[in-house]
GROMACS .gro file of C-alpha atoms in nm:
model
  204
    1MET     CA    1   8.454   7.862   9.184
    2LYS     CA    2   8.144   7.594   9.126
    3ILE     CA    3   7.909   7.464   9.358
    4SER     CA    4   7.665   7.147   9.222
    5LEU     CA    5   7.388   7.046   9.405
    6THR     CA    6   7.201   6.695   9.372
    7LEU     CA    7   6.849   6.626   9.501
    8PRO     CA    8   6.734   6.444   9.737
    9GLU     CA    9   6.600   6.100   9.687
   10TYR     CA   10   6.215   6.055   9.779
   11SER     CA   11   6.268   6.382   9.438
   12LEU     CA   12   6.285   6.079   9.188
   13PHE     CA   13   5.908   5.963   9.309
   14SER     CA   14   5.709   6.251   9.128
   15PRO     CA   15   5.701   6.308   8.763
   16GLN     CA   16   6.005   6.416   8.596
   17GLU     CA   17   5.840   6.749   8.435
   18LYS     CA   18   5.731   6.849   8.786
   19ILE     CA   19   6.075   6.763   8.932
   20ARG     CA   20   6.245   7.001   8.681
   21LYS     CA   21   6.105   7.300   8.715
   22ALA     CA   22   6.116   7.266   9.101
   23VAL     CA   23   6.481   7.230   9.056
   24LYS     CA   24   6.453   7.539   8.815
   25VAL     CA   25   6.294   7.708   9.126
   26ALA     CA   26   6.509   7.596   9.335
   27SER     CA   27   6.853   7.700   9.182
   28THR     CA   28   6.657   8.031   9.135
   29GLY     CA   29   6.608   8.041   9.565
   30THR     CA   30   6.960   7.795   9.649
   31GLN     CA   31   7.149   8.104   9.459
   32ARG     CA   32   6.977   8.385   9.721
   33ALA     CA   33   7.004   8.189  10.013
   34VAL     CA   34   7.366   8.137   9.852
   35SER     CA   35   7.432   8.524   9.809
   36ALA     CA   36   7.277   8.586  10.139
   37TRP     CA   37   7.463   8.405  10.311
   38TYR     CA   38   7.741   8.475  10.256
   39ALA     CA   39   7.650   8.843  10.324
   40SER     CA   40   7.630   8.776  10.691
   41LEU     CA   41   7.938   8.686  10.754
   42PRO     CA   42   8.150   8.925  10.925
   43GLU     CA   43   8.408   9.089  10.702
   44ASP     CA   44   8.768   8.893  10.807
   45TRP     CA   45   8.640   8.551  10.687
   46PHE     CA   46   8.919   8.469  10.476
   47ASP     CA   47   9.145   8.730  10.667
   48SER     CA   48   9.447   8.471  10.818
   49ALA     CA   49   9.517   8.427  11.120
   50ASN     CA   50   9.770   8.643  11.173
   51GLY     CA   51   9.677   8.914  11.146
   52SER     CA   52   9.940   9.188  11.099
   53PHE     CA   53  10.226   9.189  10.793
   54PRO     CA   54  10.580   9.124  10.880
   55ASP     CA   55  10.587   9.518  10.920
   56GLY     CA   56  10.362   9.489  11.224
   57THR     CA   57  10.118   9.713  11.051
   58SER     CA   58   9.765   9.603  11.008
   59LYS     CA   59   9.613   9.396  10.733
   60ARG     CA   60   9.323   9.483  10.843
   61GLY     CA   61   9.293   9.847  10.730
   62GLY     CA   62   9.191  10.004  10.423
   63ALA     CA   63   8.917   9.893  10.225
   64ARG     CA   64   8.778   9.505  10.232
   65SER     CA   65   8.654   9.498   9.917
   66PHE     CA   66   8.655   9.051   9.924
   67MET     CA   67   8.331   8.924  10.086
   68ALA     CA   68   8.128   9.208   9.835
   69PRO     CA   69   8.091   9.064   9.532
   70LEU     CA   70   7.986   8.720   9.713
   71SER     CA   71   7.700   8.839   9.827
   72SER     CA   72   7.560   8.931   9.414
   73GLY     CA   73   7.830   8.719   9.160
   74TRP     CA   74   7.631   8.351   9.261
   75HIS     CA   75   7.437   8.211   8.882
   76ALA     CA   76   7.320   7.905   8.822
   77GLN     CA   77   7.322   7.724   8.548
   78ASP     CA   78   7.340   7.325   8.413
   79VAL     CA   79   7.010   7.281   8.576
   80THR     CA   80   6.866   6.972   8.499
   81GLY     CA   81   6.561   6.724   8.644
   82THR     CA   82   6.804   6.545   8.954
   83GLY     CA   83   7.034   6.910   9.044
   84PHE     CA   84   7.232   7.193   8.922
   85THR     CA   85   7.512   7.406   8.998
   86LEU     CA   86   7.632   7.790   9.123
   87ALA     CA   87   7.837   7.974   8.985
   88PHE     CA   88   8.043   8.222   9.069
   89ARG     CA   89   8.213   8.431   8.807
   90HIS     CA   90   8.378   8.733   8.947
   91SER     CA   91   8.741   8.881   8.886
   92ARG     CA   92   8.968   9.127   9.107
   93ASN     CA   93   9.054   9.389   8.889
   94ASN     CA   94   9.339   9.261   8.698
   95GLY     CA   95   9.215   8.979   8.544
   96SER     CA   96   9.314   8.697   8.811
   97PRO     CA   97   9.037   8.516   8.920
   98TRP     CA   98   8.874   8.600   9.278
   99GLY     CA   99   9.048   8.326   9.527
  100LEU     CA  100   8.699   8.123   9.645
  101ARG     CA  101   8.901   7.748   9.516
  102LEU     CA  102   9.215   7.896   9.661
  103HIS     CA  103   9.111   7.964   9.992
  104GLN     CA  104   8.856   7.601   9.971
  105LYS     CA  105   9.138   7.385   9.882
  106GLY     CA  106   9.428   7.533   9.885
  107GLY     CA  107   9.703   7.533   9.665
  108THR     CA  108  10.048   7.662   9.511
  109ILE     CA  109  10.087   8.011   9.351
  110SER     CA  110  10.281   8.010   9.035
  111PRO     CA  111  10.332   8.375   8.878
  112LYS     CA  112  10.253   8.307   8.508
  113GLN     CA  113  10.414   8.561   8.353
  114ALA     CA  114  10.696   8.736   8.596
  115ARG     CA  115  10.999   8.582   8.695
  116ALA     CA  116  10.851   8.546   9.090
  117LEU     CA  117  10.602   8.660   9.276
  118THR     CA  118  10.548   8.995   9.499
  119ILE     CA  119  10.408   8.967   9.833
  120PRO     CA  120  10.292   9.289  10.055
  121MET     CA  121  10.463   9.315  10.319
  122THR     CA  122  10.329   9.623  10.505
  123ALA     CA  123  10.014   9.760  10.463
  124GLU     CA  124  10.091  10.015  10.251
  125ALA     CA  125  10.196   9.806   9.989
  126ARG     CA  126   9.818   9.587  10.052
  127GLY     CA  127   9.649   9.578   9.736
  128LEU     CA  128   9.913   9.763   9.557
  129ARG     CA  129  10.091   9.612   9.231
  130VAL     CA  130  10.464   9.669   9.290
  131ALA     CA  131  10.394   9.899   8.969
  132GLU     CA  132  10.150  10.115   9.106
  133PHE     CA  133  10.336  10.167   9.498
  134ALA     CA  134  10.664  10.244   9.270
  135THR     CA  135  10.426  10.603   9.188
  136HIS     CA  136  10.510  10.751   9.512
  137ARG     CA  137  10.770  10.505   9.699
  138ARG     CA  138  11.120  10.423   9.484
  139LEU     CA  139  11.184  10.090   9.520
  140PHE     CA  140  11.516   9.882   9.507
  141ARG     CA  141  11.630   9.526   9.542
  142ILE     CA  142  11.776   9.325   9.844
  143GLY     CA  143  11.896   9.031   9.703
  144LYS     CA  144  12.067   8.832   9.417
  145LYS     CA  145  11.963   8.991   9.121
  146GLY     CA  146  11.819   8.773   8.842
  147SER     CA  147  11.682   8.554   9.168
  148ALA     CA  148  11.321   8.422   9.178
  149ARG     CA  149  11.398   8.491   9.568
  150GLY     CA  150  11.470   8.830   9.800
  151ILE     CA  151  11.291   9.227   9.904
  152LEU     CA  152  11.246   9.449   9.717
  153ALA     CA  153  11.224   9.779   9.965
  154TYR     CA  154  11.186  10.130   9.954
  155ARG     CA  155  11.420  10.397  10.217
  156ASP     CA  156  11.181  10.676  10.462
  157GLY     CA  157  11.297  11.007  10.478
  158SER     CA  158  11.597  10.927  10.691
  159GLY     CA  159  11.690  10.713  10.434
  160ALA     CA  160  11.607  10.409  10.693
  161PRO     CA  161  11.542  10.149  10.434
  162HIS     CA  162  11.186   9.969  10.484
  163ALA     CA  163  11.069   9.609  10.312
  164ALA     CA  164  10.774   9.644  10.097
  165TYR     CA  165  10.757   9.302   9.888
  166ALA     CA  166  10.902   8.956   9.916
  167LEU     CA  167  11.005   8.823   9.611
  168ARG     CA  168  10.965   8.389   9.626
  169PRO     CA  169  10.902   8.179   9.315
  170SER     CA  170  10.580   8.034   9.445
  171ALA     CA  171  10.328   8.054   9.791
  172TYR     CA  172  10.161   7.787   9.895
  173VAL     CA  173   9.748   7.894  10.094
  174ALA     CA  174   9.627   7.681  10.312
  175PRO     CA  175   9.254   7.598  10.318
  176LEU     CA  176   9.068   7.827  10.562
  177ARG     CA  177   8.924   7.551  10.702
  178GLN     CA  178   9.361   7.452  10.786
  179ARG     CA  179   9.370   7.856  10.867
  180ARG     CA  180   9.030   7.977  11.014
  181GLY     CA  181   8.931   7.713  11.112
  182HIS     CA  182   8.596   7.736  10.922
  183ASP     CA  183   8.529   7.596  10.510
  184ALA     CA  184   8.488   7.920  10.224
  185ILE     CA  185   8.160   7.791  10.091
  186PRO     CA  186   7.829   7.623  10.276
  187SER     CA  187   7.886   7.321  10.368
  188LYS     CA  188   7.655   7.031  10.253
  189ALA     CA  189   7.398   7.026  10.521
  190GLN     CA  190   7.405   7.389  10.496
  191LEU     CA  191   7.330   7.347  10.139
  192VAL     CA  192   7.060   7.069  10.156
  193ASP     CA  193   6.867   7.321  10.466
  194MET     CA  194   6.868   7.620  10.107
  195VAL     CA  195   6.792   7.408   9.876
  196ARG     CA  196   6.502   7.227  10.045
  197PRO     CA  197   6.247   7.435  10.108
  198PHE     CA  198   6.192   7.610   9.780
  199PHE     CA  199   6.229   7.235   9.620
  200LEU     CA  200   5.953   7.170   9.791
  201ALA     CA  201   5.700   7.517   9.768
  202ALA     CA  202   5.772   7.446   9.448
  203LEU     CA  203   5.620   7.127   9.420
  204GLU     CA  204   5.324   7.065   9.640
   0.00000   0.00000   0.00000
């Protein structure tokens, strides 16, 4: 995910070399400010509005790991005399993107290698790939063999079946503003407020 910022028009009235140095200072300061903004947010900022899985177990349990990298993983790049870009570079343990752009803009997720997405349907499956879950629960499939739809389930000690993952050919993720009423990144006004003190201090 990248956030590009351009300077206010008044910056064009100063010598370009002075502007370039001020932009460099502002990019470093804004990088820290954005990191601090994420650090100040509640842990549930990106959570689904519905806090429960289909079986009623909570989506809020277990380790919360999404917010921590956002408070330290930003880097300033492409610094010019008219602006700069803040880039967030962080991947999940399996190498997939962190998903910040998806939270901000929404979009459809499709599997790249497997036939179907495996969507957790219980807290026990949250954060685990199917292979990891299957090391302590024997999974079986409900649905047409070979189809990209169906359910991966397991049986408890009494033999009763429980859904673990839903199999889907794709899944649409709505933008965070639609789901929760706020954005996944700072607003333009917030970014301007972050840049201004560092830029003006550098010019002075």
